């Protein structure tokens, strides 16, 4: 058990809708990272927050946004959903803010857009 | 710039035989290298990490990897495969200069037969 909790485990929704994915980091970790995993693109880094502040941005679409709250949990908001957004979304956490700190991954949220 | 190439998308071994998963990387600066494992319907788990200390790195579950700068390789090995090793393995690179995100390889699926 990594200590990172993601909810929900599965999400099925229709095109054009909006969803929110939630992540609680491992106790004591200050950084939260969001990744998208799909068969064709592999694992893609979306965004990182450190202690409530955005730290780095990757291949995150403008339709997607995220935030980290004072209690350090994070939410990833996906809007105007398209079929191609169907993927596994992972949250990871680490103690530090640099990417060579080991990451602890949650079990992911599987999003299916129909 | 940084990149990572996992040379095999699938590797099949018999239980009790050695495992070799190949990874080549490129990095403009001194790299940090990782191997992560992903079991079905689970998040990624760190196997081992190289950060410019010893070139032979020992990880969990009997895995080890050797950093070879001249060959820009970081291959993962295990002397004797176990059925529970069947999973997808990801080689990951980041740079130890400035602020750099992680770049994941496409993954190698390890199949272990009895």
Coordinates of N, CA, C and O in Angstrom, one line a residue, chain A residues 35 37 40-41 43 45 48 55-56 88 90 97-103 105-107, chain B residues 32 34 36 38 41-44 46 49 51 88 90 94 96 99-102 104 106:
Chain A
X35 N -0.8 12.2 -13.5 CA -0.4 11.5 -14.7 C -1.6 10.9 -15.5 O -2.6 10.5 -14.8
X37 N -2.5 7.9 -18.2 CA -2.0 6.7 -18.9 C -2.9 6.2 -19.9 O -4.1 5.8 -19.5
X40 N -2.1 4.5 -26.3 CA -1.3 5.0 -27.4 C -0.3 6.1 -26.9 O 0.8 6.2 -27.5
X41 N -0.5 6.8 -25.8 CA 0.4 7.8 -25.3 C 1.3 7.4 -24.2 O 2.3 8.1 -23.9
X43 N 2.5 6.9 -20.4 CA 2.3 7.7 -19.2 C 2.7 9.1 -19.5 O 3.9 9.4 -19.8
X45 N 2.9 13.1 -18.1 CA 2.8 14.0 -16.9 C 1.9 15.1 -17.2 O 2.0 15.8 -18.3
X48 N 2.0 19.2 -11.5 CA 2.5 19.0 -10.2 C 2.2 20.2 -9.3 O 2.3 21.4 -9.7
X55 N 3.7 23.7 -9.4 CA 5.1 23.7 -9.5 C 5.6 23.4 -10.9 O 6.6 23.9 -11.3
X56 N 4.9 22.6 -11.6 CA 5.3 22.3 -13.0 C 4.1 21.8 -13.8 O 3.1 21.3 -13.2
X88 N -6.5 6.0 -17.9 CA -6.3 5.8 -16.4 C -5.5 7.1 -15.9 O -4.5 7.5 -16.5
X90 N -3.6 8.8 -12.9 CA -2.8 8.5 -11.6 C -2.5 9.7 -10.9 O -2.1 10.7 -11.5
X97 N 10.0 18.5 -3.8 CA 9.4 19.1 -5.0 C 10.2 18.8 -6.2 O 9.7 19.1 -7.3
X98 N 11.4 18.2 -6.1 CA 12.1 17.9 -7.3 C 11.7 16.4 -7.8 O 11.4 15.6 -6.9
X99 N 11.8 16.2 -9.1 CA 11.3 15.0 -9.6 C 12.2 13.8 -9.4 O 11.9 12.7 -9.8
X100 N 13.4 14.0 -8.8 CA 14.2 12.8 -8.5 C 13.9 12.2 -7.2 O 14.6 11.3 -6.7
X101 N 12.9 12.8 -6.5 CA 12.4 12.1 -5.3 C 11.5 11.0 -5.7 O 10.8 11.1 -6.6
X102 N 11.6 9.8 -5.0 CA 10.8 8.7 -5.4 C 9.3 9.1 -5.3 O 8.9 9.8 -4.3
X103 N 8.5 8.6 -6.3 CA 7.1 8.9 -6.3 C 6.3 7.7 -5.7 O 6.7 6.6 -5.9
X105 N 2.6 6.1 -6.0 CA 1.5 6.2 -6.8 C 0.2 5.6 -6.2 O 0.3 4.6 -5.5
X106 N -0.9 6.3 -6.4 CA -2.2 5.7 -6.1 C -2.6 4.6 -7.1 O -1.8 4.4 -8.1
X107 N -3.7 4.0 -6.9 CA -4.1 2.9 -7.8 C -4.9 3.4 -9.1 O -5.3 2.6 -9.9
Chain B
X32 N 19.1 11.1 -13.3 CA 18.7 10.1 -12.4 C 17.8 9.2 -13.1 O 17.0 9.6 -14.0
X34 N 15.3 5.5 -12.9 CA 14.4 4.7 -12.1 C 13.8 3.5 -12.9 O 13.7 3.6 -14.1
X36 N 10.2 1.4 -12.4 CA 9.0 1.3 -11.7 C 8.3 0.0 -12.2 O 8.4 -0.3 -13.4
X38 N 4.4 -2.0 -12.5 CA 3.0 -1.8 -12.4 C 2.3 -3.2 -12.6 O 2.3 -3.8 -13.7
X41 N -4.1 -3.4 -12.7 CA -5.1 -2.6 -11.9 C -4.5 -2.0 -10.6 O -5.2 -1.7 -9.6
X42 N -3.2 -1.8 -10.7 CA -2.5 -1.1 -9.6 C -1.7 0.1 -10.1 O -1.5 0.3 -11.3
X43 N -1.3 0.9 -9.1 CA -0.4 2.0 -9.4 C 1.0 1.5 -9.6 O 1.3 0.4 -9.4
X44 N 1.9 2.4 -10.0 CA 3.3 2.1 -10.1 C 4.0 2.1 -8.8 O 3.7 2.9 -7.9
X46 N 8.0 1.9 -7.0 CA 9.4 2.1 -7.3 C 10.1 0.8 -7.0 O 10.0 0.2 -5.9
X49 N 16.4 3.0 -7.8 CA 16.7 4.3 -8.3 C 18.3 4.5 -8.4 O 19.0 4.0 -7.5
X51 N 21.1 7.6 -8.7 CA 21.3 9.0 -8.7 C 22.8 9.4 -8.5 O 23.1 10.3 -7.8
X88 N 4.1 -5.0 -15.7 CA 4.7 -4.1 -16.7 C 5.7 -3.3 -16.0 O 5.5 -2.8 -14.8
X90 N 8.5 0.0 -16.1 CA 8.8 1.2 -16.7 C 10.2 1.8 -16.3 O 10.5 1.8 -15.2
X94 N 15.2 11.4 -15.4 CA 15.1 12.8 -15.2 C 16.5 13.4 -15.1 O 17.5 12.6 -15.0
X96 N 19.5 15.9 -13.4 CA 19.9 16.5 -12.2 C 20.4 17.9 -12.4 O 21.4 18.3 -11.8
X99 N 15.3 22.3 -13.0 CA 14.1 21.6 -12.6 C 13.7 20.8 -13.8 O 13.5 21.3 -14.9
X100 N 13.6 19.5 -13.7 CA 13.2 18.6 -14.8 C 12.2 17.6 -14.3 O 12.2 17.1 -13.2
X101 N 11.2 17.4 -15.2 CA 10.2 16.4 -14.9 C 10.7 15.0 -15.3 O 11.7 14.8 -15.9
X102 N 9.9 14.0 -14.9 CA 10.2 12.6 -15.3 C 9.7 12.3 -16.7 O 8.7 12.7 -17.1
X104 N 8.9 8.9 -18.9 CA 8.6 7.5 -18.7 C 8.8 6.8 -20.1 O 8.5 7.3 -21.1
X106 N 7.9 3.5 -22.7 CA 6.6 3.0 -23.1 C 6.2 1.8 -22.3 O 5.1 1.3 -22.4

